[in-house]
CSV table of C-alpha atoms and ligand atoms in Angstrom, one decimal:
chain,number,residue,atom,x,y,z
A,1,MET,CA,39.0,119.7,69.9
A,2,ALA,CA,40.9,123.0,70.3
A,3,GLU,CA,44.5,122.9,69.3
A,4,SER,CA,45.5,124.8,72.4
A,5,ILE,CA,46.2,124.6,76.1
A,6,THR,CA,44.9,126.7,78.9
A,7,ILE,CA,47.2,127.7,81.8
A,8,THR,CA,45.6,128.9,85.0
A,9,ASP,CA,47.5,130.8,87.7
A,10,ASN,CA,45.9,129.4,90.8
A,11,ARG,CA,47.2,132.2,92.9
A,12,THR,CA,45.1,134.8,91.0
A,13,GLY,CA,42.6,132.7,89.0
A,14,ASP,CA,43.8,134.3,85.8
A,15,SER,CA,44.1,132.0,82.8
A,16,ILE,CA,45.5,132.2,79.3
A,17,GLU,CA,44.8,130.0,76.3
A,18,ILE,CA,47.9,129.3,74.1
A,19,PRO,CA,47.7,127.8,70.6
A,20,ILE,CA,49.7,124.6,70.0
A,21,VAL,CA,51.8,125.3,66.9
A,22,ASN,CA,53.9,122.5,65.3
A,23,GLY,CA,53.5,120.4,68.5
A,24,GLY,CA,54.6,123.2,70.9
A,25,VAL,CA,53.6,126.2,72.8
A,26,SER,CA,55.3,129.6,72.8
A,27,ALA,CA,57.0,130.6,76.1
A,28,ALA,CA,56.5,134.2,75.0
A,29,GLU,CA,52.8,133.7,75.4
A,30,TRP,CA,52.6,132.0,78.8
A,31,THR,CA,55.2,134.3,80.3
A,32,LYS,CA,52.6,137.1,79.8
A,33,LEU,CA,50.5,135.4,82.4
A,34,LEU,CA,53.4,134.2,84.5
A,35,PRO,CA,56.2,136.8,84.3
A,36,GLY,CA,59.3,135.7,86.2
A,37,LEU,CA,58.3,132.0,86.4
A,38,TRP,CA,60.3,129.7,84.3
A,39,PHE,CA,60.5,126.1,83.2
A,40,PHE,CA,63.0,123.7,84.7
A,41,ASP,CA,64.1,121.7,81.7
A,42,ALA,CA,67.5,120.1,82.4
A,43,GLY,CA,69.1,119.0,79.1
A,44,LEU,CA,66.5,121.1,77.2
A,45,VAL,CA,64.6,117.9,76.7
A,46,SER,CA,61.3,119.7,76.2
A,47,THR,CA,62.5,123.0,75.0
A,48,ALA,CA,62.6,124.1,71.3
A,49,MET,CA,65.4,126.8,71.3
A,50,CYS,CA,64.7,128.0,67.8
A,51,GLU,CA,62.6,127.7,64.6
A,52,SER,CA,64.5,125.9,61.9
A,53,ALA,CA,63.9,125.0,58.3
A,54,ILE,CA,66.9,122.8,57.8
A,55,THR,CA,66.3,119.3,59.0
A,56,TYR,CA,63.1,117.4,59.8
A,57,LEU,CA,63.3,114.5,62.2
A,58,ASP,CA,60.4,112.3,63.4
A,59,GLY,CA,61.9,109.8,65.9
A,60,GLU,CA,58.7,107.9,66.3
A,61,ALA,CA,58.4,107.1,62.6
A,62,GLY,CA,62.1,107.0,61.9
A,63,ILE,CA,62.1,109.9,59.4
A,64,LEU,CA,65.0,112.1,58.6
A,65,ARG,CA,64.9,114.8,55.9
A,66,TYR,CA,67.3,117.6,54.9
A,67,ARG,CA,65.3,120.6,53.5
A,68,GLY,CA,62.4,118.2,52.8
A,69,TYR,CA,64.4,115.6,50.9
A,70,PRO,CA,64.4,112.1,52.5
A,71,ILE,CA,67.8,111.0,53.7
A,72,GLU,CA,67.4,107.7,51.8
A,73,GLN,CA,67.1,109.5,48.5
A,74,LEU,CA,70.0,111.8,49.2
A,75,ALA,CA,72.2,108.9,50.3
A,76,GLU,CA,71.4,107.0,47.1
A,77,LYS,CA,71.4,109.7,44.6
A,78,SER,CA,73.3,112.7,45.8
A,79,SER,CA,76.9,113.5,46.9
A,80,TYR,CA,78.2,115.1,50.1
A,81,LEU,CA,79.1,118.4,48.3
A,82,GLU,CA,75.6,118.6,46.8
A,83,VAL,CA,74.0,118.0,50.2
A,84,ALA,CA,76.3,120.7,51.8
A,85,TYR,CA,75.0,123.1,49.1
A,86,LEU,CA,71.4,122.0,49.9
A,87,LEU,CA,71.9,122.6,53.6
A,88,ILE,CA,73.4,126.0,53.1
A,89,HIS,CA,71.2,127.3,50.3
A,90,GLY,CA,68.0,125.5,51.0
A,91,GLU,CA,67.6,124.2,47.5
A,92,LEU,CA,69.4,121.6,45.3
A,93,PRO,CA,71.8,123.3,42.9
A,94,THR,CA,71.4,123.5,39.1
A,95,THR,CA,74.4,122.2,37.1
A,96,GLU,CA,75.9,125.7,36.9
A,97,GLN,CA,75.4,126.4,40.6
A,98,TYR,CA,76.9,123.1,41.5
A,99,GLU,CA,80.0,123.6,39.3
A,100,SER,CA,80.6,127.0,40.8
A,101,TRP,CA,80.1,125.6,44.4
A,102,LYS,CA,82.4,122.7,43.7
A,103,HIS,CA,85.0,125.0,42.2
A,104,GLU,CA,84.9,127.4,45.2
A,105,ILE,CA,85.2,124.5,47.8
A,106,THR,CA,88.0,122.9,45.8
A,107,TYR,CA,90.0,126.1,45.6
A,108,HIS,CA,89.8,126.8,49.3
A,109,THR,CA,91.1,123.5,50.6
A,110,PHE,CA,94.7,124.8,51.3
A,111,ILE,CA,95.5,126.0,54.8
A,112,HIS,CA,97.9,128.8,55.5
A,113,GLU,CA,101.3,127.4,56.0
A,114,ASN,CA,101.5,128.8,59.5
A,115,VAL,CA,98.4,126.9,60.6
A,116,ARG,CA,100.4,123.7,59.8
A,117,LYS,CA,103.8,124.9,61.0
A,118,ARG,CA,103.0,126.9,64.0
A,119,PHE,CA,99.8,125.2,65.3
A,120,LEU,CA,99.5,121.6,64.1
A,121,GLU,CA,103.3,120.9,64.4
A,122,GLY,CA,103.3,122.6,67.8
A,123,PHE,CA,101.3,119.8,69.4
A,124,HIS,CA,102.8,117.1,71.5
A,125,TYR,CA,103.7,114.0,69.5
A,126,ASP,CA,100.8,111.9,70.9
A,127,ALA,CA,98.2,114.6,70.6
A,128,HIS,CA,94.6,113.3,70.0
A,129,PRO,CA,93.6,114.3,66.4
A,130,MET,CA,90.2,115.6,67.6
A,131,GLY,CA,91.9,117.9,70.1
A,132,MET,CA,94.1,119.1,67.3
A,133,LEU,CA,91.2,119.7,65.1
A,134,VAL,CA,89.2,121.7,67.7
A,135,SER,CA,92.2,123.9,68.3
A,136,ALA,CA,93.1,124.3,64.7
A,137,VAL,CA,89.6,125.4,63.8
A,138,ALA,CA,89.7,128.0,66.5
A,139,ALA,CA,93.1,129.2,65.3
A,140,LEU,CA,91.7,129.8,61.8
A,141,SER,CA,89.8,132.8,63.2
A,142,THR,CA,93.1,134.5,63.8
A,143,PHE,CA,94.0,134.1,60.1
A,144,TYR,CA,90.7,135.5,58.6
A,145,LEU,CA,90.0,138.7,60.3
A,146,ASP,CA,87.2,139.5,57.9
A,147,ALA,CA,85.3,136.6,59.6
A,148,LYS,CA,84.2,139.0,62.3
A,149,ASP,CA,82.1,140.8,59.7
A,150,ILE,CA,79.3,138.4,60.1
A,151,PHE,CA,76.5,140.6,58.8
A,152,ASN,CA,78.3,141.2,55.5
A,153,PRO,CA,76.8,138.5,53.2
A,154,GLU,CA,80.0,138.2,51.1
A,155,SER,CA,82.3,137.7,54.0
A,156,ARG,CA,79.8,135.3,55.6
A,157,TYR,CA,79.7,133.2,52.5
A,158,LYS,CA,83.5,133.2,52.2
A,159,GLN,CA,83.9,131.8,55.7
A,160,ILE,CA,81.3,129.1,55.0
A,161,ILE,CA,83.3,128.0,51.9
A,162,ARG,CA,86.6,128.1,53.7
A,163,LEU,CA,85.3,126.0,56.7
A,164,ILE,CA,83.7,123.3,54.6
A,165,ALA,CA,86.8,123.2,52.3
A,166,LYS,CA,89.5,123.2,55.0
A,167,MET,CA,88.0,120.8,57.4
A,168,PRO,CA,89.3,117.7,55.5
A,169,THR,CA,92.7,119.3,55.2
A,170,LEU,CA,92.9,119.9,58.9
A,171,ALA,CA,91.6,116.4,59.6
A,172,GLY,CA,94.1,114.8,57.4
A,173,ALA,CA,96.9,116.9,58.8
A,174,ALA,CA,95.9,116.0,62.4
A,175,HIS,CA,96.0,112.4,61.5
A,176,ARG,CA,99.3,112.5,59.7
A,177,PHE,CA,100.9,114.4,62.6
A,178,SER,CA,99.6,112.0,65.2
A,179,VAL,CA,101.2,109.0,63.4
A,180,GLY,CA,104.4,110.9,62.5
A,181,MET,CA,103.7,111.0,58.7
A,182,PRO,CA,104.4,114.1,56.6
A,183,PHE,CA,101.5,116.5,55.7
A,184,VAL,CA,99.9,115.9,52.4
A,185,TYR,CA,98.8,119.0,50.5
A,186,PRO,CA,95.3,118.9,48.9
A,187,ASP,CA,95.1,117.6,45.3
A,188,ASN,CA,92.5,119.9,43.7
A,189,SER,CA,92.1,117.5,40.8
A,190,LEU,CA,90.3,115.1,43.1
A,191,ASP,CA,86.8,115.3,44.3
A,192,PHE,CA,86.0,116.1,48.0
A,193,THR,CA,86.1,112.7,49.5
A,194,ALA,CA,88.9,111.2,47.3
A,195,ASN,CA,90.9,114.3,48.2
A,196,PHE,CA,90.4,113.7,51.9
A,197,LEU,CA,91.5,110.0,51.5
A,198,SER,CA,94.6,111.2,49.6
A,199,MET,CA,95.5,113.5,52.5
A,200,MET,CA,95.0,110.6,54.9
A,201,TRP,CA,96.8,107.8,53.1
A,202,LYS,CA,99.1,109.1,50.3
A,203,VAL,CA,102.7,107.9,50.7
A,204,ALA,CA,105.1,108.6,47.8
A,205,GLU,CA,103.0,108.0,44.8
A,206,PRO,CA,102.5,111.1,42.6
A,207,ARG,CA,98.7,110.8,42.8
A,208,PHE,CA,96.7,108.9,45.3
A,209,GLU,CA,93.9,106.9,43.7
A,210,ALA,CA,91.3,106.1,46.3
A,211,ASN,CA,89.3,102.9,45.8
A,212,PRO,CA,86.1,104.3,44.3
A,213,VAL,CA,83.8,102.0,46.4
A,214,LEU,CA,85.5,103.2,49.6
A,215,ALA,CA,85.4,106.9,48.5
A,216,LYS,CA,81.7,106.5,47.6
A,217,ALA,CA,81.0,104.8,51.0
A,218,LEU,CA,82.7,107.6,52.9
A,219,ASP,CA,80.7,110.1,50.9
A,220,VAL,CA,77.5,108.4,51.9
A,221,LEU,CA,78.6,108.4,55.5
A,222,PHE,CA,79.3,112.1,55.1
A,223,ILE,CA,75.8,112.7,53.8
A,224,LEU,CA,74.3,110.8,56.7
A,225,HIS,CA,76.3,112.8,59.3
A,226,ALA,CA,75.8,116.3,57.6
A,227,ASP,CA,73.0,117.4,59.9
A,228,HIS,CA,70.8,116.2,62.7
A,229,GLU,CA,68.8,119.3,63.8
A,230,GLN,CA,69.4,120.4,67.4
A,231,ASN,CA,71.9,117.9,68.6
A,232,CYS,CA,74.5,118.8,71.2
A,233,SER,CA,77.2,120.2,68.9
A,234,THR,CA,74.7,122.2,66.7
A,235,THR,CA,73.3,123.6,69.9
A,236,ALA,CA,76.8,124.6,70.9
A,237,MET,CA,77.2,126.3,67.4
A,238,ARG,CA,74.0,128.2,67.9
A,239,VAL,CA,74.8,129.2,71.5
A,240,VAL,CA,78.2,130.6,70.6
A,241,GLY,CA,76.9,132.0,67.3
A,242,SER,CA,74.2,133.8,69.2
A,243,SER,CA,76.8,136.0,70.9
A,244,HIS,CA,77.9,137.0,67.4
A,245,ALA,CA,81.3,135.3,67.7
A,246,ASP,CA,83.0,134.6,64.3
A,247,PRO,CA,82.1,131.3,62.7
A,248,TYR,CA,85.6,129.7,63.3
A,249,SER,CA,85.2,130.2,67.1
A,250,ALA,CA,81.6,128.9,66.9
A,251,CYS,CA,82.7,125.9,64.9
A,252,ALA,CA,85.5,125.1,67.4
A,253,ALA,CA,82.9,125.1,70.2
A,254,ALA,CA,80.7,122.8,68.1
A,255,SER,CA,83.7,120.5,67.4
A,256,ALA,CA,84.5,120.5,71.1
A,257,ALA,CA,80.9,119.3,71.9
A,258,LEU,CA,81.3,116.6,69.3
A,259,TYR,CA,84.5,115.4,71.0
A,260,GLY,CA,82.6,114.0,73.9
A,261,PRO,CA,81.8,110.2,74.0
A,262,ARG,CA,78.1,110.8,74.4
A,263,HIS,CA,78.0,112.5,71.1
A,264,GLY,CA,80.7,111.9,68.5
A,265,GLY,CA,82.5,109.1,70.3
A,266,ALA,CA,79.8,106.5,70.6
A,267,ASN,CA,81.0,104.5,67.5
A,268,GLU,CA,84.4,104.1,69.3
A,269,ALA,CA,82.5,102.7,72.3
A,270,VAL,CA,80.8,100.2,70.0
A,271,ILE,CA,84.2,98.9,68.7
A,272,ARG,CA,85.5,98.6,72.2
A,273,MET,CA,82.4,96.8,73.3
A,274,LEU,CA,82.5,94.3,70.3
A,275,THR,CA,86.3,93.7,70.9
A,276,GLU,CA,85.6,93.0,74.6
A,277,ILE,CA,82.8,90.6,73.7
A,278,GLY,CA,85.3,88.8,71.6
A,279,SER,CA,83.2,86.1,69.9
A,280,ILE,CA,79.7,85.2,69.0
A,281,GLU,CA,79.4,82.6,71.8
A,282,ASN,CA,79.8,85.4,74.4
A,283,VAL,CA,76.9,87.5,73.0
A,284,PRO,CA,74.0,86.0,75.0
A,285,ALA,CA,75.9,86.4,78.2
A,286,PHE,CA,76.7,90.0,77.3
A,287,ILE,CA,73.1,90.8,76.6
A,288,GLU,CA,72.1,89.3,79.9
A,289,SER,CA,74.7,91.5,81.7
A,290,VAL,CA,73.3,94.6,80.0
A,291,LYS,CA,69.8,93.6,81.0
A,292,ALA,CA,71.0,93.2,84.6
A,293,GLY,CA,72.2,96.8,84.5
A,294,HIS,CA,75.9,96.2,83.9
A,295,GLY,CA,76.6,98.8,81.2
A,296,ARG,CA,74.8,99.6,78.0
A,297,LEU,CA,74.5,98.1,74.6
A,298,GLN,CA,76.6,100.7,72.8
A,299,GLY,CA,75.2,101.9,69.5
A,300,PHE,CA,71.6,101.1,70.6
A,301,GLY,CA,68.9,103.6,71.7
A,302,HIS,CA,68.5,107.2,71.0
A,303,ARG,CA,67.1,110.3,72.6
A,304,VAL,CA,64.8,111.0,69.7
A,305,TYR,CA,64.6,107.8,67.6
A,306,LYS,CA,62.2,105.4,69.1
A,307,SER,CA,62.3,103.2,66.1
A,308,TYR,CA,65.1,102.0,63.8
A,309,ASP,CA,67.4,105.0,63.1
A,310,PRO,CA,67.0,105.6,59.3
A,311,ARG,CA,70.7,106.3,59.0
A,312,ALA,CA,71.6,102.9,60.6
A,313,LYS,CA,69.6,101.1,57.8
A,314,ILE,CA,71.6,102.9,55.1
A,315,ILE,CA,74.9,102.3,56.9
A,316,LYS,CA,74.2,98.6,57.2
A,317,ARG,CA,74.0,98.4,53.4
A,318,THR,CA,77.1,100.5,52.9
A,319,ALA,CA,79.0,98.2,55.3
A,320,ASP,CA,78.3,95.3,53.0
A,321,GLU,CA,79.8,97.2,50.0
A,322,VAL,CA,82.9,98.2,52.0
A,323,PHE,CA,83.5,94.7,53.3
A,324,GLU,CA,83.4,93.4,49.7
A,325,VAL,CA,86.6,95.5,49.2
A,326,THR,CA,88.3,95.4,52.5
A,327,GLY,CA,87.3,92.0,53.6
A,328,LYS,CA,84.8,91.5,56.4
A,329,ASN,CA,85.5,93.3,59.7
A,330,PRO,CA,85.8,90.3,62.1
A,331,LEU,CA,83.7,92.2,64.6
A,332,LEU,CA,80.7,92.2,62.2
A,333,ASP,CA,79.4,88.8,63.1
A,334,ILE,CA,79.3,89.8,66.8
A,335,ALA,CA,77.5,93.0,65.9
A,336,LEU,CA,74.9,91.1,63.7
A,337,LYS,CA,74.3,88.6,66.5
A,338,LEU,CA,73.9,91.3,69.0
A,339,GLU,CA,71.4,93.1,66.8
A,340,ASP,CA,69.6,89.9,66.1
A,341,ILE,CA,69.1,89.0,69.8
A,342,ALA,CA,68.4,92.6,71.0
A,343,LEU,CA,65.7,93.2,68.3
A,344,SER,CA,63.7,90.2,69.6
A,345,ASP,CA,64.4,90.6,73.3
A,346,GLU,CA,61.6,92.0,75.5
A,347,TYR,CA,64.0,94.3,77.4
A,348,PHE,CA,65.1,96.2,74.2
A,349,VAL,CA,61.7,95.9,72.5
A,350,SER,CA,59.7,97.3,75.4
A,351,ARG,CA,62.2,100.2,75.7
A,352,ARG,CA,62.2,100.8,72.0
A,353,LEU,CA,65.9,100.4,71.7
A,354,TYR,CA,67.1,100.0,68.1
A,355,PRO,CA,70.5,100.3,66.5
A,356,ASN,CA,71.5,103.9,65.9
A,357,VAL,CA,73.9,105.5,63.4
A,358,ASP,CA,76.9,104.5,65.5
A,359,PHE,CA,76.3,100.8,65.6
A,360,TYR,CA,77.8,100.1,62.2
A,361,SER,CA,79.7,103.3,61.3
A,362,GLY,CA,82.7,102.4,63.5
A,363,LEU,CA,83.0,99.0,61.8
A,364,ILE,CA,83.2,100.6,58.4
A,365,TYR,CA,85.7,103.2,59.5
A,366,GLN,CA,87.8,100.5,61.1
A,367,ALA,CA,87.7,98.3,58.0
A,368,MET,CA,88.8,101.3,55.9
A,369,GLY,CA,91.8,101.6,58.1
A,370,PHE,CA,90.9,104.7,60.2
A,371,PRO,CA,92.2,104.6,63.7
A,372,MET,CA,89.5,105.0,66.4
A,373,GLU,CA,90.8,108.4,67.4
A,374,MET,CA,89.8,109.7,64.0
A,375,PHE,CA,86.1,108.7,64.4
A,376,PRO,CA,85.0,112.0,65.9
A,377,VAL,CA,87.1,113.8,63.3
A,378,LEU,CA,85.3,111.9,60.5
A,379,PHE,CA,82.0,113.1,62.0
A,380,ALA,CA,83.2,116.7,62.3
A,381,ILE,CA,84.1,117.0,58.6
A,382,PRO,CA,80.5,116.7,57.2
A,383,ARG,CA,78.8,118.1,60.2
A,384,THR,CA,80.5,121.4,59.5
A,385,SER,CA,78.1,122.1,56.7
A,386,GLY,CA,75.1,121.4,59.1
A,387,TRP,CA,76.6,123.7,61.8
A,388,LEU,CA,77.1,126.5,59.2
A,389,ALA,CA,73.6,126.1,57.9
A,390,HIS,CA,72.3,126.6,61.4
A,391,TRP,CA,74.7,129.5,62.1
A,392,GLN,CA,73.5,131.3,58.9
A,393,GLU,CA,69.9,130.6,59.8
A,394,LEU,CA,70.2,132.0,63.3
A,395,LEU,CA,71.9,135.2,62.0
A,396,ASP,CA,69.2,135.6,59.4
A,397,GLN,CA,66.6,135.2,62.2
A,398,ASP,CA,68.3,137.9,64.2
A,399,SER,CA,68.0,135.5,67.1
A,400,LYS,CA,68.5,136.5,70.7
A,401,ILE,CA,71.6,135.7,72.6
A,402,VAL,CA,71.1,132.4,74.3
A,403,ARG,CA,70.9,133.0,78.0
A,404,PRO,CA,68.8,130.4,79.9
A,405,ARG,CA,67.6,130.7,83.5
A,406,GLN,CA,68.7,128.4,86.3
A,407,LEU,CA,67.1,127.0,89.4
A,408,TYR,CA,69.4,128.2,92.2
A,409,VAL,CA,69.9,125.5,94.8
A,410,GLY,CA,73.0,126.9,96.6
A,411,ALA,CA,73.7,128.4,100.0
A,412,GLU,CA,71.6,131.0,101.6
A,413,PRO,CA,73.2,134.4,102.1
A,414,ARG,CA,76.1,134.2,104.6
A,415,ASP,CA,78.9,136.3,105.9
A,416,TYR,CA,82.5,135.9,104.8
A,417,VAL,CA,84.7,134.1,107.3
A,418,ALA,CA,88.4,135.0,107.6
A,419,MET,CA,90.6,132.1,106.7
A,420,ALA,CA,92.1,131.7,110.1
A,421,ALA,CA,88.6,131.3,111.6
A,422,ARG,CA,87.4,128.5,109.1
B,501,CMC,N1,71.5,99.6,76.4
B,501,CMC,C1,70.7,99.1,77.4
B,501,CMC,N2,69.7,99.8,77.9
B,501,CMC,C2,69.5,101.0,77.5
B,501,CMC,C3,70.2,101.6,76.4
B,501,CMC,C4,71.3,100.8,75.9
B,501,CMC,N3,72.0,101.3,74.9
B,501,CMC,N4,69.8,102.8,76.1
B,501,CMC,C5,68.8,103.1,76.9
B,501,CMC,N5,68.6,102.0,77.8
B,501,CMC,C6,67.5,101.8,78.8
B,501,CMC,C7,67.9,102.6,80.0
B,501,CMC,O1,68.6,101.8,80.9
B,501,CMC,C8,66.5,102.9,80.5
B,501,CMC,O2,65.9,101.8,81.1
B,501,CMC,P1,65.0,101.9,82.4
B,501,CMC,O3,63.8,102.7,81.9
B,501,CMC,O4,64.7,100.5,82.8
B,501,CMC,O5,65.8,102.7,83.4
B,501,CMC,C9,65.7,103.2,79.2
B,501,CMC,O6,66.3,102.4,78.2
B,501,CMC,C10,65.7,104.7,78.8
B,501,CMC,O7,67.1,105.1,78.7
B,501,CMC,P2,67.5,106.7,78.9
B,501,CMC,O8,68.9,106.7,79.3
B,501,CMC,O9,66.5,107.4,79.7
B,501,CMC,O10,67.4,107.2,77.4
B,501,CMC,P3,68.0,108.5,76.9
B,501,CMC,O11,67.1,109.0,75.8
B,501,CMC,O12,68.3,109.5,77.9
B,501,CMC,O13,69.4,108.0,76.2
B,501,CMC,C11,71.1,107.4,74.8
B,501,CMC,C12,69.7,108.0,74.9
B,501,CMC,C13,71.5,107.4,73.3
B,501,CMC,C14,72.1,108.2,75.6
B,501,CMC,C15,71.1,105.9,75.3
B,501,CMC,O14,70.2,105.1,74.6
B,501,CMC,C16,72.5,105.3,75.3
B,501,CMC,O15,73.2,105.4,76.3
B,501,CMC,N6,72.8,104.5,74.2
B,501,CMC,C17,74.1,104.0,74.1
B,501,CMC,C18,75.2,105.0,73.6
B,501,CMC,C19,74.9,105.3,72.1
B,501,CMC,O16,74.8,104.5,71.3
B,501,CMC,N7,75.0,106.7,71.8
B,501,CMC,C20,74.9,107.2,70.5
B,501,CMC,C21,73.6,107.9,70.2
B,501,CMC,S1,73.4,108.3,68.5
B,501,CMC,C22,74.5,109.7,68.3
B,501,CMC,C23,73.9,110.8,67.4
B,501,CMC,O17,72.8,110.7,66.9
B,501,CMC,O18,74.6,111.8,67.3
């Protein structure tokens, strides 16, 4: 059987055969036959916007790999900083490369005092930390004017280091401000995740010692969230990056996309749902109400995963380790019962709805003491390395500015009517 499709223009009888490559066909080929005719693909559900060598995802089989390495192996054996290196460079680092990468990131964690004083402290007292993060990342572009030099490899690399390093500092600062606590400066003697926890929780002790189990668990969550190919925020990064904006502005756009409840906010919805259910006895009735069309089972289902999200499996194990330290999140039993019923219920089975990454992550964050407003911020910290890997890739590919077509459905031409006559 030929690995191609044939398109015939019935108006002219002309046809064209297009090879199927990696499961897709090239629009550049079929537009030769049909110039001016375009696909209507709302939500870009069937459109590959780019070639990418960063993340492989097979939603049918539940496979996720960064640069070819299975997510399960990375979560078990690697660290977030090493994974960030892998995403950016394409290869795992040698000891020497890793030490230098770690050194670079560690020594770029400080933010300019004016970012704190003039921007972060300028927000209203009850500002949402994710809103603060989005704005603070955009503000960074005004501090690093060299960031505009995006085709200078040295400058490009420097901004990548700065962004990965400063994200936890901005995140910690946003949290501290939103709860009225003083800013905590980075402690460069700590590793990436422990340093972030110090900037979150330190009070008056000279050095904050994070619980190693919790620091490790957060590091695993960072690995799992580091990239997920062409999701909404990464697409935002690519769209803005394609106009050759500086990486801070592009990252601010990506963070803004992540702010939405359909993307970075689903784990918060899970916690709200579990709290509303209240107890195990109410689970069957809740499932029935979902099946009757009253709302959705939050943390279940995925646009691309039609089997168990591989990240959810790892997170479930991580949750057990965290609860050993923090005590069990009281909502866990409700979550387990929900999963148990849903996985054997015809409604969910036939629609191939399985727990996704957000089903358990919120429970872990909550048990660790993070307020719900911080959940999307916690997502943005590691996803920054994924966004930047895609940004770098699109610049290397010299990709076109993203400018899709539309299907115009508005008014026909009409004459302007003076206000008094309307
Ligand atoms: N609970 C109940 N029914 C559901 C759910 C759910 N969570 N998800 C999908 N369905 C049903 C839906 O009603 C539809 O049924 P029918 O065919 O009878 O109309 C069918 O399954 C297909 O749903 P869809 O809305 O066409 O699927 P989608 O691919 O557009 O939506 C989704 C994917 C993630 C938006 C959706 O599954 C959902 O709303 N899940 C709950 C929210 C959630 O957990 N979001 C986090 C996603 S993971 C984040 C990340 O990876 O970054």
